Amino acid sequence: MFNEKSYGLKMDKAIDVFSKELASLRTGRANAAMLDLVKVDVYGQQMPINQIGSITTPEPRMINIQVWDANNVPLLDAAIKKSDLGLNPQIDGQLIRLPVPELNEERRNELKKIIKSIGEKCKVSIRNIRREANEDLKKLLKSKEIGEDDEKSKEKLIQTITDEHIKSVDEKVSSKEKEIMTI
């Protein structure tokens, strides 16, 4: 039997991933979530920074990472420089300081483009879930498990769910853009 709620839940998960990616984009303030997407190649695998050291934000424009294993400091330094966060690590023994610079106009516009592209990726995944749901409906119709009227009404329902999720993505994109453009 066809369950449109499961497709709605898949779309919710896509939006959750999108929200995490948005939180990792830096605005003018230091935020430990900015480092969530940065993975460091240690011990033969990709690990998030919070599993390699403790992250603190002692000041509004500073992030400190206390690395637990001194051998991981250069690896962490390289991973942060390689990320598109635009941060320049300062190493002091096992402590890495990340000063968060003011956002200039150029960087703000760059971030707007990044936000739009992340939003577009999320919309594409939502549309792919819609397509998957419609294909499942067609299979059910072919095997005569549902009638044409049922198929049409379920397709409309899936489209409504899709529209709601895409609208939610658009709202998140515009609010994050406003946040970034606010000086």
C-alpha atoms as an extended CHARMM CRD file, in Angstrom:
* protein
*
       183  EXT
         1         1  MET       CA              0.0000000000        0.0000000000        0.0000000000  PROA      1               0.0000000000
         2         2  PHE       CA              1.1130000000        3.5600000000       -0.6850000000  PROA      2               0.0000000000
         3         3  ASN       CA              2.0370000000        5.7320000000        2.3160000000  PROA      3               0.0000000000
         4         4  GLU       CA              2.5550000000        9.4100000000        1.5030000000  PROA      4               0.0000000000
         5         5  LYS       CA              3.7180000000       10.1240000000        5.0850000000  PROA      5               0.0000000000
         6         6  SER       CA              6.9520000000        8.1750000000        4.5160000000  PROA      6               0.0000000000
         7         7  TYR       CA              7.7900000000       10.4730000000        1.5860000000  PROA      7               0.0000000000
         8         8  GLY       CA              6.9910000000       13.5020000000        3.7360000000  PROA      8               0.0000000000
         9         9  LEU       CA              9.4160000000       12.1810000000        6.3630000000  PROA      9               0.0000000000
        10        10  LYS       CA             12.1250000000       11.7340000000        3.7150000000  PROA      10              0.0000000000
        11        11  MET       CA             11.5850000000       15.3680000000        2.6640000000  PROA      11              0.0000000000
        12        12  ASP       CA             11.8110000000       16.4210000000        6.3290000000  PROA      12              0.0000000000
        13        13  LYS       CA             15.1780000000       14.6440000000        6.5770000000  PROA      13              0.0000000000
        14        14  ALA       CA             16.4010000000       16.4940000000        3.4720000000  PROA      14              0.0000000000
        15        15  ILE       CA             15.4340000000       19.7840000000        5.1420000000  PROA      15              0.0000000000
        16        16  ASP       CA             17.1920000000       18.7300000000        8.3830000000  PROA      16              0.0000000000
        17        17  VAL       CA             20.4240000000       18.1170000000        6.4610000000  PROA      17              0.0000000000
        18        18  PHE       CA             19.9520000000       21.4790000000        4.7220000000  PROA      18              0.0000000000
        19        19  SER       CA             19.4470000000       23.2360000000        8.0770000000  PROA      19              0.0000000000
        20        20  LYS       CA             22.6660000000       21.7040000000        9.4520000000  PROA      20              0.0000000000
        21        21  GLU       CA             24.5690000000       22.9020000000        6.3840000000  PROA      21              0.0000000000
        22        22  LEU       CA             23.1150000000       26.4010000000        6.8350000000  PROA      22              0.0000000000
        23        23  ALA       CA             24.1380000000       26.4560000000       10.4990000000  PROA      23              0.0000000000
        24        24  SER       CA             27.6820000000       25.5820000000        9.4970000000  PROA      24              0.0000000000
        25        25  LEU       CA             27.9580000000       28.6790000000        7.2910000000  PROA      25              0.0000000000
        26        26  ARG       CA             29.5740000000       31.4560000000        9.1890000000  PROA      26              0.0000000000
        27        27  THR       CA             28.0050000000       34.7810000000        9.7800000000  PROA      27              0.0000000000
        28        28  GLY       CA             29.9270000000       37.5270000000       11.5730000000  PROA      28              0.0000000000
        29        29  ARG       CA             29.9820000000       35.6880000000       14.9080000000  PROA      29              0.0000000000
        30        30  ALA       CA             32.0130000000       32.7160000000       16.1060000000  PROA      30              0.0000000000
        31        31  ASN       CA             29.8980000000       29.5900000000       16.2710000000  PROA      31              0.0000000000
        32        32  ALA       CA             31.0990000000       26.0350000000       16.9980000000  PROA      32              0.0000000000
        33        33  ALA       CA             28.5470000000       24.6640000000       14.4900000000  PROA      33              0.0000000000
        34        34  MET       CA             30.5850000000       26.3260000000       11.7160000000  PROA      34              0.0000000000
        35        35  LEU       CA             33.0860000000       23.4790000000       12.0470000000  PROA      35              0.0000000000
        36        36  ASP       CA             30.5040000000       20.6580000000       11.8550000000  PROA      36              0.0000000000
        37        37  LEU       CA             31.0330000000       19.9900000000        8.1440000000  PROA      37              0.0000000000
        38        38  VAL       CA             34.8450000000       20.0000000000        8.3550000000  PROA      38              0.0000000000
        39        39  LYS       CA             36.1990000000       16.4440000000        8.4380000000  PROA      39              0.0000000000
        40        40  VAL       CA             39.8030000000       15.6010000000        9.3400000000  PROA      40              0.0000000000
        41        41  ASP       CA             41.6170000000       12.5670000000        7.9420000000  PROA      41              0.0000000000
        42        42  VAL       CA             43.0040000000       10.9460000000       11.1210000000  PROA      42              0.0000000000
        43        43  TYR       CA             43.5560000000        7.3320000000       12.1140000000  PROA      43              0.0000000000
        44        44  GLY       CA             42.7260000000        6.2950000000        8.5430000000  PROA      44              0.0000000000
        45        45  GLN       CA             39.2340000000        7.7840000000        8.4660000000  PROA      45              0.0000000000
        46        46  GLN       CA             37.3490000000       11.0690000000        8.1620000000  PROA      46              0.0000000000
        47        47  MET       CA             36.4220000000       12.3800000000       11.6160000000  PROA      47              0.0000000000
        48        48  PRO       CA             34.5530000000       15.5160000000       12.7100000000  PROA      48              0.0000000000
        49        49  ILE       CA             36.5730000000       18.0670000000       14.6730000000  PROA      49              0.0000000000
        50        50  ASN       CA             34.5650000000       17.5620000000       17.8760000000  PROA      50              0.0000000000
        51        51  GLN       CA             35.9170000000       13.9690000000       18.0490000000  PROA      51              0.0000000000
        52        52  ILE       CA             39.5200000000       15.1550000000       17.8540000000  PROA      52              0.0000000000
        53        53  GLY       CA             39.4100000000       17.9890000000       20.3880000000  PROA      53              0.0000000000
        54        54  SER       CA             37.1340000000       20.2460000000       22.4140000000  PROA      54              0.0000000000
        55        55  ILE       CA             35.6880000000       23.3400000000       20.7440000000  PROA      55              0.0000000000
        56        56  THR       CA             35.0050000000       26.5390000000       22.7010000000  PROA      56              0.0000000000
        57        57  THR       CA             34.0550000000       30.1040000000       21.7630000000  PROA      57              0.0000000000
        58        58  PRO       CA             35.6480000000       32.3190000000       24.4410000000  PROA      58              0.0000000000
        59        59  GLU       CA             34.8690000000       35.5410000000       22.5310000000  PROA      59              0.0000000000
        60        60  PRO       CA             32.2970000000       36.5210000000       19.8940000000  PROA      60              0.0000000000
        61        61  ARG       CA             34.9960000000       36.5060000000       17.1890000000  PROA      61              0.0000000000
        62        62  MET       CA             37.1850000000       33.5890000000       18.3210000000  PROA      62              0.0000000000
        63        63  ILE       CA             36.9160000000       29.7900000000       18.2540000000  PROA      63              0.0000000000
        64        64  ASN       CA             39.3960000000       27.6800000000       20.2210000000  PROA      64              0.0000000000
        65        65  ILE       CA             40.0340000000       24.0150000000       19.5280000000  PROA      65              0.0000000000
        66        66  GLN       CA             41.9590000000       22.1280000000       22.2040000000  PROA      66              0.0000000000
        67        67  VAL       CA             43.3380000000       19.1290000000       20.2830000000  PROA      67              0.0000000000
        68        68  TRP       CA             43.7140000000       15.9970000000       22.4120000000  PROA      68              0.0000000000
        69        69  ASP       CA             46.5050000000       14.3350000000       20.3780000000  PROA      69              0.0000000000
        70        70  ALA       CA             49.4030000000       16.5990000000       19.3730000000  PROA      70              0.0000000000
        71        71  ASN       CA             49.9640000000       14.5360000000       16.1960000000  PROA      71              0.0000000000
        72        72  ASN       CA             46.5500000000       15.6560000000       14.8890000000  PROA      72              0.0000000000
        73        73  VAL       CA             47.2870000000       19.4120000000       15.0810000000  PROA      73              0.0000000000
        74        74  PRO       CA             48.8280000000       19.7290000000       11.5730000000  PROA      74              0.0000000000
        75        75  LEU       CA             46.0710000000       17.5280000000       10.0820000000  PROA      75              0.0000000000
        76        76  LEU       CA             43.3850000000       19.6850000000       11.6800000000  PROA      76              0.0000000000
        77        77  ASP       CA             45.1650000000       22.8490000000       10.5140000000  PROA      77              0.0000000000
        78        78  ALA       CA             45.2270000000       21.5510000000        6.9140000000  PROA      78              0.0000000000
        79        79  ALA       CA             41.5530000000       20.4940000000        7.0000000000  PROA      79              0.0000000000
        80        80  ILE       CA             40.4230000000       23.9360000000        8.2270000000  PROA      80              0.0000000000
        81        81  LYS       CA             42.5020000000       25.7300000000        5.5960000000  PROA      81              0.0000000000
        82        82  LYS       CA             41.1210000000       23.4310000000        2.8870000000  PROA      82              0.0000000000
        83        83  SER       CA             37.4810000000       24.0610000000        3.9040000000  PROA      83              0.0000000000
        84        84  ASP       CA             35.6050000000       26.9790000000        2.3460000000  PROA      84              0.0000000000
        85        85  LEU       CA             35.1030000000       28.7130000000        5.7130000000  PROA      85              0.0000000000
        86        86  GLY       CA             37.7570000000       31.3370000000        5.0070000000  PROA      86              0.0000000000
        87        87  LEU       CA             39.3450000000       30.9060000000        8.4560000000  PROA      87              0.0000000000
        88        88  ASN       CA             43.0740000000       31.0950000000        9.1490000000  PROA      88              0.0000000000
        89        89  PRO       CA             44.1470000000       28.8540000000       12.0790000000  PROA      89              0.0000000000
        90        90  GLN       CA             46.7460000000       30.0500000000       14.5880000000  PROA      90              0.0000000000
        91        91  ILE       CA             48.5540000000       27.1720000000       16.2780000000  PROA      91              0.0000000000
        92        92  ASP       CA             49.7750000000       27.4190000000       19.8720000000  PROA      92              0.0000000000
        93        93  GLY       CA             50.9670000000       23.9520000000       20.9200000000  PROA      93              0.0000000000
        94        94  GLN       CA             47.8520000000       21.7780000000       21.0990000000  PROA      94              0.0000000000
        95        95  LEU       CA             45.5330000000       24.7980000000       21.0030000000  PROA      95              0.0000000000
        96        96  ILE       CA             44.2750000000       26.0570000000       17.6450000000  PROA      96              0.0000000000
        97        97  ARG       CA             42.7900000000       29.5460000000       17.6060000000  PROA      97              0.0000000000
        98        98  LEU       CA             40.4230000000       30.5170000000       14.7940000000  PROA      98              0.0000000000
        99        99  PRO       CA             39.8120000000       34.2630000000       14.6340000000  PROA      99              0.0000000000
       100       100  VAL       CA             36.5310000000       34.9170000000       12.7890000000  PROA      100             0.0000000000
       101       101  PRO       CA             37.0500000000       37.9970000000       10.6110000000  PROA      101             0.0000000000
       102       102  GLU       CA             34.3450000000       40.5690000000        9.8850000000  PROA      102             0.0000000000
       103       103  LEU       CA             32.3830000000       39.7270000000        6.7950000000  PROA      103             0.0000000000
       104       104  ASN       CA             33.1980000000       42.0990000000        3.9570000000  PROA      104             0.0000000000
       105       105  GLU       CA             30.7700000000       42.8040000000        1.1100000000  PROA      105             0.0000000000
       106       106  GLU       CA             32.5240000000       40.4090000000       -1.2650000000  PROA      106             0.0000000000
       107       107  ARG       CA             32.4160000000       37.5280000000        1.2350000000  PROA      107             0.0000000000
       108       108  ARG       CA             28.7540000000       38.2520000000        2.0240000000  PROA      108             0.0000000000
       109       109  ASN       CA             27.8560000000       37.9580000000       -1.6580000000  PROA      109             0.0000000000
       110       110  GLU       CA             29.9220000000       34.7680000000       -1.9080000000  PROA      110             0.0000000000
       111       111  LEU       CA             28.0270000000       33.3290000000        1.0660000000  PROA      111             0.0000000000
       112       112  LYS       CA             24.7010000000       34.2730000000       -0.5400000000  PROA      112             0.0000000000
       113       113  LYS       CA             25.6640000000       32.2400000000       -3.6080000000  PROA      113             0.0000000000
       114       114  ILE       CA             26.6940000000       29.3020000000       -1.4220000000  PROA      114             0.0000000000
       115       115  ILE       CA             23.3790000000       29.4880000000        0.4770000000  PROA      115             0.0000000000
       116       116  LYS       CA             21.4160000000       29.5310000000       -2.7800000000  PROA      116             0.0000000000
       117       117  SER       CA             23.3180000000       26.5240000000       -4.1380000000  PROA      117             0.0000000000
       118       118  ILE       CA             22.7960000000       24.5500000000       -0.9090000000  PROA      118             0.0000000000
       119       119  GLY       CA             19.0930000000       25.4560000000       -1.0570000000  PROA      119             0.0000000000
       120       120  GLU       CA             18.9040000000       24.3430000000       -4.6860000000  PROA      120             0.0000000000
       121       121  LYS       CA             20.5230000000       20.9950000000       -3.8300000000  PROA      121             0.0000000000
       122       122  CYS       CA             17.9260000000       20.4910000000       -1.1060000000  PROA      122             0.0000000000
       123       123  LYS       CA             15.0880000000       21.3290000000       -3.5260000000  PROA      123             0.0000000000
       124       124  VAL       CA             16.4920000000       18.8320000000       -6.0510000000  PROA      124             0.0000000000
       125       125  SER       CA             16.5360000000       16.0780000000       -3.4290000000  PROA      125             0.0000000000
       126       126  ILE       CA             12.9340000000       16.9380000000       -2.4500000000  PROA      126             0.0000000000
       127       127  ARG       CA             11.8950000000       16.7550000000       -6.1080000000  PROA      127             0.0000000000
       128       128  ASN       CA             13.6810000000       13.4050000000       -6.4460000000  PROA      128             0.0000000000
       129       129  ILE       CA             11.6350000000       12.0970000000       -3.5070000000  PROA      129             0.0000000000
       130       130  ARG       CA              8.4830000000       13.3470000000       -5.2730000000  PROA      130             0.0000000000
       131       131  ARG       CA              9.5340000000       11.5630000000       -8.4620000000  PROA      131             0.0000000000
       132       132  GLU       CA             10.1620000000        8.3600000000       -6.5030000000  PROA      132             0.0000000000
       133       133  ALA       CA              6.6780000000        8.6160000000       -4.9590000000  PROA      133             0.0000000000
       134       134  ASN       CA              5.0580000000        9.1670000000       -8.3680000000  PROA      134             0.0000000000
       135       135  GLU       CA              6.9310000000        6.1670000000       -9.8280000000  PROA      135             0.0000000000
       136       136  ASP       CA              5.6870000000        4.0150000000       -6.9470000000  PROA      136             0.0000000000
       137       137  LEU       CA              2.1370000000        5.2080000000       -7.6700000000  PROA      137             0.0000000000
       138       138  LYS       CA              2.4990000000        4.2600000000      -11.3430000000  PROA      138             0.0000000000
       139       139  LYS       CA              3.7070000000        0.7680000000      -10.3590000000  PROA      139             0.0000000000
       140       140  LEU       CA              0.7000000000        0.3400000000       -8.0460000000  PROA      140             0.0000000000
       141       141  LEU       CA             -1.6090000000        1.4790000000      -10.8330000000  PROA      141             0.0000000000
       142       142  LYS       CA              0.0040000000       -0.9390000000      -13.3150000000  PROA      142             0.0000000000
       143       143  SER       CA             -0.3980000000       -3.8570000000      -10.9130000000  PROA      143             0.0000000000
       144       144  LYS       CA             -4.0350000000       -2.7720000000      -10.3710000000  PROA      144             0.0000000000
       145       145  GLU       CA             -3.5640000000       -2.2870000000       -6.6080000000  PROA      145             0.0000000000
       146       146  ILE       CA             -5.0510000000        1.2160000000       -6.8730000000  PROA      146             0.0000000000
       147       147  GLY       CA             -7.3900000000        2.8820000000       -9.3660000000  PROA      147             0.0000000000
       148       148  GLU       CA             -6.6740000000        5.9030000000      -11.5820000000  PROA      148             0.0000000000
       149       149  ASP       CA             -8.6790000000        8.2240000000       -9.3120000000  PROA      149             0.0000000000
       150       150  ASP       CA             -6.6450000000        7.1180000000       -6.2850000000  PROA      150             0.0000000000
       151       151  GLU       CA             -3.4320000000        7.6330000000       -8.2300000000  PROA      151             0.0000000000
       152       152  LYS       CA             -4.4050000000       11.1750000000       -9.2550000000  PROA      152             0.0000000000
       153       153  SER       CA             -5.4790000000       12.1670000000       -5.7330000000  PROA      153             0.0000000000
       154       154  LYS       CA             -2.2640000000       10.7300000000       -4.2140000000  PROA      154             0.0000000000
       155       155  GLU       CA             -0.1870000000       12.5370000000       -6.8680000000  PROA      155             0.0000000000
       156       156  LYS       CA             -1.8670000000       15.8170000000       -5.8970000000  PROA      156             0.0000000000
       157       157  LEU       CA             -1.2200000000       15.0880000000       -2.2250000000  PROA      157             0.0000000000
       158       158  ILE       CA              2.4740000000       14.3670000000       -2.8980000000  PROA      158             0.0000000000
       159       159  GLN       CA              2.6960000000       17.5900000000       -4.9360000000  PROA      159             0.0000000000
       160       160  THR       CA              1.1690000000       19.5520000000       -2.0450000000  PROA      160             0.0000000000
       161       161  ILE       CA              3.6710000000       18.0380000000        0.4090000000  PROA      161             0.0000000000
       162       162  THR       CA              6.4970000000       18.8320000000       -2.0320000000  PROA      162             0.0000000000
       163       163  ASP       CA              5.3350000000       22.4430000000       -2.4400000000  PROA      163             0.0000000000
       164       164  GLU       CA              5.2280000000       22.9260000000        1.3470000000  PROA      164             0.0000000000
       165       165  HSD       CA              8.7720000000       21.5930000000        1.7660000000  PROA      165             0.0000000000
       166       166  ILE       CA             10.1660000000       23.6940000000       -1.0830000000  PROA      166             0.0000000000
       167       167  LYS       CA              8.4900000000       26.7850000000        0.3910000000  PROA      167             0.0000000000
       168       168  SER       CA             10.1380000000       25.9680000000        3.7370000000  PROA      168             0.0000000000
       169       169  VAL       CA             13.5530000000       25.7430000000        2.0180000000  PROA      169             0.0000000000
       170       170  ASP       CA             12.9790000000       29.1090000000        0.3120000000  PROA      170             0.0000000000
       171       171  GLU       CA             12.0650000000       30.7160000000        3.6450000000  PROA      171             0.0000000000
       172       172  LYS       CA             15.2030000000       29.3400000000        5.3140000000  PROA      172             0.0000000000
       173       173  VAL       CA             17.3620000000       30.5720000000        2.4200000000  PROA      173             0.0000000000
       174       174  SER       CA             15.9290000000       34.1040000000        2.5540000000  PROA      174             0.0000000000
       175       175  SER       CA             16.2100000000       34.3630000000        6.3650000000  PROA      175             0.0000000000
       176       176  LYS       CA             19.8500000000       33.1870000000        6.2680000000  PROA      176             0.0000000000
       177       177  GLU       CA             20.5900000000       35.7030000000        3.4990000000  PROA      177             0.0000000000
       178       178  LYS       CA             19.0850000000       38.4930000000        5.6210000000  PROA      178             0.0000000000
       179       179  GLU       CA             21.1740000000       37.3360000000        8.5910000000  PROA      179             0.0000000000
       180       180  ILE       CA             24.3560000000       37.4610000000        6.5000000000  PROA      180             0.0000000000
       181       181  MET       CA             23.5920000000       40.8320000000        4.9170000000  PROA      181             0.0000000000
       182       182  THR       CA             22.8850000000       42.4120000000        8.3320000000  PROA      182             0.0000000000
       183       183  ILE       CA             25.9600000000       44.3280000000        9.4510000000  PROA      183             0.0000000000
